[in-house]
């Protein structure tokens, strides 16, 4: 199964560094609990809080996580009360129903299960042992921390993070219960606290006695006060207020959580890439912020990215540095609109033209190769129709990214498979750089790299979800292909 596309992008652009500080002990005992289809429901049902990793044995990221996850499990087993980390081999045929129930679309996928599995949340913490321990301890504790003193406030409130604090004269009643319900719902994304003394909090009116919710943030207006206590309305307000007018994408790790929120947003995404050492950078930022303010709440999120920090994004989108300063908008249906070498004063007019429907979508395609004689044939956007849909062949096609480690591991295997089918005129093994070529919409759902699809000669589309071994791929082809005799029979019937 492929890794989610946006997750793949972040693996390329964010380096999450961490050191493991735990002394090594005998590893004869495994502290990570192994679950499968036969014991999963019963085991999870007996626990108020449990963390479960869904993995695949062939997944490189899973192999890298495994020792860190085990070290964290060992430490958390000594917690009071102990916290359990578990794992499920989602590649095992009998466990695939479990993976489907939890909407597992990439590996490793880590879920937090609360109250016997009745509440499921995505794990959004670090992937190294000490970070896992810290994050899980926080997630297993109260959803909202009480602030009783200035020392508590200093320990909870970080000037570089978002924190939501409820101010209440007493910690009871419907409003406090609703605040706690929102904290429980959003705890994997935000830090929550509550206090009876607003004087302990930075920013805002220190004389308020509540009930009031104060959202502290490191950008824009720095704090937002609200007396909205409807659970759904308060949750929505927090989500909206926690997105910067313009998200900054640079090498500052404090900005990374906001970058992730930007890419996970359901909005269209406007991205301005510019060299932050440019003499006009302040003008670019000012003009871009003006545009973002104008369209805030109209279905577009805005990001400004430093070219040096955005190399992963450039590789993912197939952009070139000689196009910088560059503004791109990607709509929710995947269409891209591009304005290379943009000037600060042209940003507003170009975004307006986009909103008015006057900008044509950008079609991205590499040149059609003049020579295409290797066993694995190269497909580009401009040749996709002819080579895949109109060839009359059974086509196995790999959607890959040049920077993808799993794709590099798969390449020699695909070569071997292609050589085996070279003399079979009915089968073609092909590949397309999905970062440099647009993919036909509505037919192939590429959520990560590498993704393998098979188009039979009769037009049936199948996604390869099995082992990416030579034997596994050959079996997949033979199972889904149309034989020549079958094709001739269909032609006669027509």
Coordinates of C-alpha atoms in Angstrom, one line a residue:
X1 CA 0.0 0.0 0.0
X2 CA 1.3 3.4 -0.9
X3 CA 2.2 6.1 1.6
X4 CA -0.1 9.1 1.5
X5 CA 1.1 11.7 -1.0
X6 CA 1.2 14.6 1.3
X7 CA 3.0 12.5 3.9
X8 CA 5.5 11.5 1.3
X9 CA 6.1 15.2 0.6
X10 CA 6.8 15.9 4.3
X11 CA 9.2 13.0 4.6
X12 CA 11.3 14.7 2.0
X13 CA 11.1 18.3 3.3
X14 CA 11.0 17.9 7.1
X15 CA 13.9 16.3 8.9
X16 CA 12.6 15.2 12.3
X17 CA 15.7 14.9 14.4
X18 CA 15.8 13.2 17.8
X19 CA 18.1 11.2 20.0
X20 CA 17.2 8.2 22.1
X21 CA 18.4 8.6 25.6
X22 CA 17.4 5.3 27.1
X23 CA 19.9 2.8 28.4
X24 CA 19.8 -0.5 26.4
X25 CA 18.4 -3.4 28.4
X26 CA 17.9 -7.0 27.4
X27 CA 15.6 -7.2 24.5
X28 CA 14.7 -10.8 25.1
X29 CA 11.2 -9.7 26.0
X30 CA 9.1 -7.8 23.4
X31 CA 7.2 -4.9 24.9
X32 CA 5.2 -4.1 21.8
X33 CA 2.1 -6.3 21.9
X34 CA 1.4 -8.2 18.6
X35 CA -2.3 -8.2 17.6
X36 CA -4.2 -9.8 14.7
X37 CA -7.7 -10.4 13.5
X38 CA -8.2 -13.1 16.2
X39 CA -7.4 -11.1 19.3
X40 CA -7.7 -7.4 18.3
X41 CA -11.2 -6.6 19.4
X42 CA -11.0 -8.5 22.7
X43 CA -7.7 -6.9 23.6
X44 CA -8.5 -3.4 22.6
X45 CA -11.9 -3.7 24.3
X46 CA -10.2 -4.3 27.7
X47 CA -8.2 -1.0 27.6
X48 CA -9.1 2.6 28.1
X49 CA -6.1 3.8 26.1
X50 CA -3.9 1.9 23.6
X51 CA -1.6 2.9 20.7
X52 CA -1.7 0.6 17.7
X53 CA 0.7 0.6 14.7
X54 CA -0.5 -0.8 11.4
X55 CA 2.6 -1.9 9.4
X56 CA 3.8 -3.9 6.4
X57 CA 7.0 -6.1 6.6
X58 CA 8.3 -4.7 3.3
X59 CA 7.9 -1.0 4.3
X60 CA 11.2 0.8 4.9
X61 CA 9.7 3.4 7.1
X62 CA 8.1 0.7 9.3
X63 CA 11.5 -1.0 9.6
X64 CA 13.0 2.3 10.7
X65 CA 10.3 2.9 13.3
X66 CA 10.3 -0.6 14.8
X67 CA 13.3 -0.3 17.2
X68 CA 12.1 3.2 18.3
X69 CA 8.6 1.9 18.9
X70 CA 10.0 -1.0 20.9
X71 CA 12.2 1.3 23.1
X72 CA 9.2 3.5 23.7
X73 CA 7.0 0.6 24.6
X74 CA 9.6 -0.6 27.1
X75 CA 9.7 2.8 28.8
X76 CA 5.9 3.2 28.8
X77 CA 5.4 -0.2 30.3
X78 CA 6.9 1.3 33.5
X79 CA 4.5 4.2 33.5
X80 CA 1.9 4.6 36.2
X81 CA -0.4 3.3 34.9
X82 CA 1.4 1.4 32.2
X83 CA 0.7 2.4 28.6
X84 CA 0.5 -0.3 25.9
X85 CA 1.9 0.0 22.4
X86 CA 0.7 -2.7 20.0
X87 CA 1.2 -3.5 16.3
X88 CA -0.7 -5.2 13.5
X89 CA 0.8 -6.7 10.3
X90 CA -1.7 -5.1 8.0
X91 CA -0.1 -6.8 5.0
X92 CA -1.3 -10.2 6.4
X93 CA -4.3 -11.3 4.3
X94 CA -6.4 -12.1 7.4
X95 CA -5.7 -8.7 8.9
X96 CA -6.6 -6.6 5.8
X97 CA -10.2 -6.3 7.0
X98 CA -8.9 -4.7 10.2
X99 CA -6.8 -2.3 8.1
X100 CA -9.8 -1.4 6.0
X101 CA -12.0 -0.7 9.2
X102 CA -9.4 1.8 10.3
X103 CA -9.0 3.3 6.8
X104 CA -5.3 2.4 6.6
X105 CA -3.9 3.8 3.3
X106 CA -0.2 3.9 4.0
X107 CA 2.4 2.5 6.3
X108 CA 3.2 2.9 9.1
X109 CA -0.1 4.2 10.3
X110 CA -0.4 4.7 14.0
X111 CA -3.8 5.1 15.8
X112 CA -4.7 6.0 19.3
X113 CA -7.7 4.0 20.5
X114 CA -9.6 5.2 23.6
X115 CA -12.4 3.7 25.7
X116 CA -12.1 0.2 24.3
X117 CA -11.7 1.4 20.8
X118 CA -14.9 3.5 20.7
X119 CA -12.8 6.7 20.0
X120 CA -10.1 6.5 17.3
X121 CA -7.6 9.3 16.7
X122 CA -4.6 9.6 14.4
X123 CA -1.2 9.6 16.2
X124 CA 0.4 12.9 15.2
X125 CA 3.6 12.8 17.2
X126 CA 7.3 12.1 16.6
X127 CA 8.7 8.8 15.3
X128 CA 11.6 8.4 17.6
X129 CA 11.6 6.8 21.1
X130 CA 11.8 9.7 23.4
X131 CA 9.4 11.7 21.3
X132 CA 6.9 8.9 21.2
X133 CA 7.1 8.5 25.0
X134 CA 6.5 12.2 25.6
X135 CA 3.6 12.5 23.1
X136 CA 1.9 9.3 24.3
X137 CA 2.2 10.3 28.0
X138 CA 0.5 13.6 27.2
X139 CA -2.2 11.9 25.2
X140 CA -3.0 9.4 27.9
X141 CA -3.4 12.0 30.6
X142 CA -6.2 14.6 31.1
X143 CA -7.3 16.3 27.9
X144 CA -7.0 19.7 29.6
X145 CA -4.3 20.7 32.2
X146 CA -5.2 22.9 35.1
X147 CA -3.2 26.1 35.6
X148 CA -3.1 27.0 39.3
X149 CA 0.1 29.1 39.4
X150 CA 2.5 31.1 37.2
X151 CA 4.8 28.1 37.2
X152 CA 1.9 26.0 35.8
X153 CA 1.3 28.6 33.1
X154 CA 5.0 28.7 32.1
X155 CA 5.1 24.9 31.9
X156 CA 2.0 24.7 29.7
X157 CA 2.1 27.8 27.6
X158 CA 4.7 28.0 24.8
X159 CA 5.0 31.3 22.8
X160 CA 5.6 29.3 19.6
X161 CA 2.6 27.0 19.9
X162 CA -1.2 27.2 19.9
X163 CA -2.8 26.6 23.2
X164 CA -6.5 26.9 24.1
X165 CA -7.3 27.9 27.7
X166 CA -10.7 28.0 29.3
X167 CA -11.3 30.5 32.1
X168 CA -14.0 29.4 34.5
X169 CA -15.1 30.6 37.9
X170 CA -15.6 26.9 38.8
X171 CA -14.8 23.7 37.0
X172 CA -18.3 22.4 36.7
X173 CA -21.5 23.0 34.7
X174 CA -22.5 22.7 31.1
X175 CA -19.9 25.2 29.6
X176 CA -17.0 23.5 31.4
X177 CA -18.2 20.1 30.3
X178 CA -18.5 21.3 26.7
X179 CA -15.0 22.8 26.8
X180 CA -13.7 19.4 28.1
X181 CA -15.5 17.6 25.3
X182 CA -13.9 19.8 22.7
X183 CA -10.5 19.3 24.4
X184 CA -11.0 15.5 24.2
X185 CA -12.0 15.7 20.5
X186 CA -9.1 17.9 19.4
X187 CA -6.4 16.9 21.9
X188 CA -4.2 15.2 19.2
X189 CA -3.9 18.5 17.4
X190 CA -3.9 21.2 20.2
X191 CA -2.9 21.7 23.8
X192 CA -5.7 22.6 26.2
X193 CA -5.7 24.0 29.7
X194 CA -8.2 25.6 32.1
X195 CA -7.8 28.0 35.0
X196 CA -9.9 30.1 37.3
X197 CA -7.5 33.1 37.2
X198 CA -7.0 34.9 33.9
X199 CA -4.2 36.9 35.5
X200 CA -2.0 33.9 35.1
X201 CA -2.3 34.1 31.3
X202 CA -0.4 36.3 28.9
X203 CA -2.3 38.6 26.5
X204 CA -5.9 39.6 26.6
X205 CA -7.9 41.0 29.5
X206 CA -6.6 39.7 32.8
X207 CA -9.7 40.8 34.7
X208 CA -12.1 38.4 33.1
X209 CA -13.6 35.7 35.4
X210 CA -15.2 33.7 32.6
X211 CA -16.6 31.5 31.4
X212 CA -14.5 32.4 28.4
X213 CA -12.1 30.6 26.0
X214 CA -8.9 32.2 25.1
X215 CA -6.9 30.9 22.1
X216 CA -3.2 31.9 22.3
X217 CA -1.2 31.7 19.1
X218 CA 2.2 32.8 17.7
X219 CA 0.9 34.6 14.6
X220 CA -1.6 37.2 13.4
X221 CA -3.6 38.7 16.2
X222 CA -1.8 36.5 18.9
X223 CA -5.0 35.7 20.8
X224 CA -8.7 35.2 20.3
X225 CA -11.4 35.3 23.0
X226 CA -14.8 33.7 22.6
X227 CA -17.8 32.9 24.7
X228 CA -19.0 30.2 22.3
X229 CA -19.5 27.0 24.2
X230 CA -21.5 24.9 21.7
X231 CA -19.2 21.9 21.1
X232 CA -19.3 21.8 17.3
X233 CA -19.2 25.6 17.0
X234 CA -16.3 26.0 19.4
X235 CA -14.3 23.2 17.6
X236 CA -14.9 24.9 14.3
X237 CA -13.8 28.3 15.6
X238 CA -10.6 26.7 17.0
X239 CA -9.8 25.0 13.7
X240 CA -10.3 28.3 11.7
X241 CA -8.5 30.6 14.2
X242 CA -5.5 28.2 14.3
X243 CA -4.6 28.6 10.6
X244 CA -2.3 31.5 9.9
X245 CA -3.4 34.0 7.3
X246 CA -0.2 33.1 5.5
X247 CA 1.7 29.9 6.5
X248 CA 5.4 30.3 6.5
X249 CA 7.4 27.3 5.1
X250 CA 11.0 27.5 6.0
X251 CA 13.5 25.5 8.1
X252 CA 12.2 26.8 11.5
X253 CA 10.8 23.6 13.2
X254 CA 8.2 25.8 15.0
X255 CA 6.5 26.4 11.7
X256 CA 6.3 22.8 10.7
X257 CA 3.0 22.0 12.5
X258 CA 1.3 24.9 10.6
X259 CA 2.8 23.7 7.3
X260 CA 1.3 20.2 7.9
X261 CA -2.1 21.8 8.8
X262 CA -1.9 23.8 5.6
X263 CA -1.4 20.8 3.4
X264 CA -4.0 18.8 5.3
X265 CA -6.6 21.6 4.7
X266 CA -9.6 20.9 2.4
X267 CA -9.2 24.3 0.8
X268 CA -7.5 25.1 -2.5
X269 CA -3.9 25.8 -1.8
X270 CA -2.1 29.0 -3.0
X271 CA 1.7 28.7 -2.7
X272 CA 4.2 31.4 -3.3
X273 CA 7.8 30.2 -3.6
X274 CA 10.5 32.8 -3.3
X275 CA 14.1 33.2 -2.2
X276 CA 13.9 34.6 1.3
X277 CA 17.2 36.3 0.7
X278 CA 15.6 38.2 -2.2
X279 CA 16.0 42.0 -1.9
X280 CA 12.2 42.3 -2.4
X281 CA 11.2 39.6 0.1
X282 CA 9.5 42.1 2.5
X283 CA 7.5 43.5 -0.5
X284 CA 6.5 40.0 -1.5
X285 CA 5.4 39.1 2.0
X286 CA 3.4 42.3 2.4
X287 CA 1.6 42.1 -1.0
X288 CA 0.9 38.4 -0.5
X289 CA -0.5 38.9 3.0
X290 CA -2.8 41.6 1.6
X291 CA -4.2 39.1 -0.9
X292 CA -4.5 36.4 1.7
X293 CA -6.5 38.7 3.9
X294 CA -8.8 39.5 1.0
X295 CA -9.6 35.9 0.3
X296 CA -9.6 34.5 3.8
X297 CA -12.6 32.3 4.4
X298 CA -13.2 32.0 0.6
X299 CA -11.9 28.4 0.2
X300 CA -8.2 29.3 -0.4
X301 CA -5.3 28.8 2.1
X302 CA -2.1 30.7 1.5
X303 CA 1.5 29.6 2.1
X304 CA 4.8 31.4 1.3
X305 CA 7.8 29.1 1.0
X306 CA 11.5 29.7 1.0
X307 CA 13.1 28.0 -2.0
X308 CA 15.9 26.5 0.0
X309 CA 13.4 24.8 2.4
X310 CA 11.0 23.8 -0.3
X311 CA 13.1 21.5 -2.4
X312 CA 10.8 18.5 -1.5
X313 CA 7.8 20.5 -2.7
X314 CA 9.7 21.4 -5.9
X315 CA 10.4 17.7 -6.5
X316 CA 6.9 16.7 -5.7
X317 CA 5.2 19.3 -8.0
X318 CA 7.9 19.1 -10.7
X319 CA 8.8 22.8 -10.4
X320 CA 12.1 24.4 -11.5
X321 CA 14.1 27.0 -9.6
X322 CA 14.4 29.3 -12.7
X323 CA 10.6 29.8 -12.4
X324 CA 11.0 31.5 -9.0
X325 CA 9.4 33.8 -7.8
X326 CA 6.5 31.4 -8.6
X327 CA 2.9 31.3 -7.4
X328 CA 0.9 28.2 -7.9
X329 CA -2.7 27.3 -6.9
X330 CA -3.8 23.7 -6.6
X331 CA -7.6 23.2 -6.5
X332 CA -9.4 20.6 -4.5
X333 CA -9.8 18.5 -7.7
X334 CA -6.0 18.5 -8.3
X335 CA -5.9 21.1 -11.1
X336 CA -2.9 23.3 -11.0
X337 CA -2.6 26.9 -12.0
X338 CA 0.9 28.5 -12.4
X339 CA 2.4 31.9 -12.7
X340 CA 6.2 31.8 -13.0
X341 CA 8.5 34.7 -12.4
X342 CA 5.8 36.7 -10.8
X343 CA 6.4 40.2 -9.5
X344 CA 4.9 41.5 -6.2
X345 CA 2.5 43.9 -7.8
X346 CA 1.1 41.1 -10.1
X347 CA 0.1 38.7 -7.3
X348 CA -3.3 40.3 -6.6
X349 CA -4.4 40.6 -10.2
X350 CA -3.4 37.0 -11.0
X351 CA -5.3 35.6 -8.1
X352 CA -8.3 37.6 -9.1
X353 CA -8.1 36.3 -12.6
X354 CA -7.9 32.7 -11.2
X355 CA -11.0 33.4 -9.0
X356 CA -12.8 34.8 -12.1
X357 CA -12.0 31.6 -14.1
X358 CA -9.7 33.4 -16.5
X359 CA -6.6 31.4 -15.9
X360 CA -6.1 28.1 -17.8
X361 CA -5.0 25.0 -15.9
X362 CA -1.4 24.1 -16.2
X363 CA -0.8 20.8 -18.0
X364 CA 2.4 19.2 -17.0
X365 CA 4.2 16.7 -19.2
X366 CA 7.8 15.7 -19.9
X367 CA 8.7 15.4 -23.5
X368 CA 7.8 12.2 -25.3
X369 CA 11.1 10.2 -25.4
X370 CA 12.6 9.9 -28.9
X371 CA 14.0 6.5 -27.9
X372 CA 12.0 4.2 -25.6
X373 CA 13.7 0.9 -26.0
X374 CA 14.3 -0.1 -22.4
X375 CA 12.3 -3.1 -21.0
X376 CA 10.2 -0.7 -18.8
X377 CA 8.6 1.8 -21.1
X378 CA 8.6 5.4 -20.2
X379 CA 5.1 7.1 -20.3
X380 CA 4.6 10.8 -20.0
X381 CA 1.3 12.8 -19.8
X382 CA 1.3 13.5 -23.6
X383 CA 1.7 9.8 -24.5
X384 CA -0.5 8.4 -21.7
X385 CA -3.6 8.0 -23.9
X386 CA -1.8 6.3 -26.7
X387 CA 0.5 4.0 -24.7
X388 CA -1.9 3.0 -21.9
X389 CA -5.5 3.4 -23.0
X390 CA -5.2 2.9 -26.8
X391 CA -2.4 0.4 -27.0
X392 CA -4.7 -2.7 -26.9
X393 CA -2.2 -4.2 -24.5
X394 CA -2.3 -5.4 -20.9
X395 CA -0.3 -2.6 -19.2
X396 CA 1.3 -2.6 -15.7
X397 CA 2.2 1.0 -14.9
X398 CA 4.1 2.3 -12.0
X399 CA 3.4 5.9 -10.7
X400 CA 6.7 6.9 -9.1
X401 CA 8.6 9.9 -7.8
X402 CA 12.4 10.3 -8.5
X403 CA 13.1 11.1 -4.8
X404 CA 11.1 8.1 -3.4
X405 CA 13.2 5.5 -1.7
X406 CA 10.6 2.7 -2.1
X407 CA 10.5 3.5 -5.9
X408 CA 14.3 3.1 -6.1
X409 CA 14.0 -0.3 -4.4
X410 CA 11.3 -1.3 -6.8
X411 CA 13.1 -0.3 -10.0
X412 CA 15.3 -3.4 -10.4
X413 CA 12.4 -5.6 -9.6
X414 CA 10.3 -4.0 -12.3
X415 CA 13.2 -4.3 -14.8
X416 CA 13.3 -8.1 -14.1
X417 CA 9.6 -8.4 -14.6
X418 CA 9.7 -6.4 -17.8
X419 CA 12.5 -8.6 -19.2
X420 CA 10.4 -11.7 -18.5
X421 CA 7.5 -10.3 -20.5
X422 CA 9.6 -8.7 -23.3
X423 CA 8.6 -11.5 -25.8
X424 CA 4.9 -11.3 -24.8
X425 CA 3.4 -8.9 -27.3
X426 CA 0.2 -8.6 -25.2
X427 CA 1.9 -7.2 -22.0
X428 CA 3.7 -3.9 -21.4
X429 CA 5.5 -2.8 -18.3
X430 CA 5.6 0.9 -18.0
X431 CA 6.4 3.8 -15.6
X432 CA 5.5 7.5 -15.3
X433 CA 7.1 10.1 -13.1
X434 CA 4.0 11.3 -11.3
X435 CA 5.8 14.5 -10.1
X436 CA 6.6 15.6 -13.6
X437 CA 3.5 14.6 -15.4
X438 CA -0.2 15.2 -14.8
X439 CA -2.2 12.0 -14.3
X440 CA -5.6 11.4 -16.0
X441 CA -8.2 12.3 -13.4
X442 CA -11.0 9.9 -12.3
X443 CA -9.2 6.8 -13.3
X444 CA -6.1 6.4 -11.2
X445 CA -6.1 7.3 -7.6
X446 CA -2.4 7.9 -6.6
X447 CA -2.1 8.6 -2.9
X448 CA 1.6 7.8 -2.6
X449 CA 4.6 6.4 -4.3
X450 CA 5.2 3.9 -5.7
X451 CA 1.6 3.0 -6.8
X452 CA 1.1 0.1 -9.3
X453 CA -2.0 -0.1 -11.5
X454 CA -2.8 -2.7 -14.1
X455 CA -5.0 -1.8 -17.2
X456 CA -6.1 -5.0 -18.9
X457 CA -6.4 -5.1 -22.7
X458 CA -10.2 -4.9 -22.3
X459 CA -9.9 -1.8 -20.1
X460 CA -10.3 -3.1 -16.6
X461 CA -8.3 -1.1 -14.0
X462 CA -6.8 -2.9 -11.0
X463 CA -4.7 -1.5 -8.1
X464 CA -1.8 -3.7 -6.9
X465 CA -2.0 -4.0 -3.2
X466 CA 0.1 -7.1 -2.6
X467 CA 3.8 -7.8 -2.2
X468 CA 6.1 -5.7 -4.4
X469 CA 8.3 -8.7 -5.1
X470 CA 9.0 -10.1 -8.6
X471 CA 6.8 -13.1 -7.8
X472 CA 4.0 -11.0 -6.4
X473 CA 3.9 -8.6 -9.4
X474 CA 4.0 -11.5 -11.9
X475 CA 1.2 -13.2 -10.1
X476 CA -0.8 -9.9 -10.2
X477 CA -0.2 -9.5 -13.9
X478 CA -1.2 -13.1 -14.7
X479 CA -4.3 -12.9 -12.6
X480 CA -5.6 -9.6 -14.2
X481 CA -4.4 -9.9 -17.8
X482 CA -6.6 -10.6 -20.8
X483 CA -5.2 -13.5 -23.0
X484 CA -4.9 -12.9 -26.7
X485 CA -7.5 -15.5 -27.4
X486 CA -9.9 -13.8 -25.1
X487 CA -9.3 -10.5 -26.8
X488 CA -10.0 -12.0 -30.2
X489 CA -13.1 -13.6 -28.9
X490 CA -14.4 -10.2 -27.6
X491 CA -13.6 -8.6 -30.9
X492 CA -15.6 -11.2 -32.7
X493 CA -18.5 -10.8 -30.3
X494 CA -18.4 -7.0 -31.0

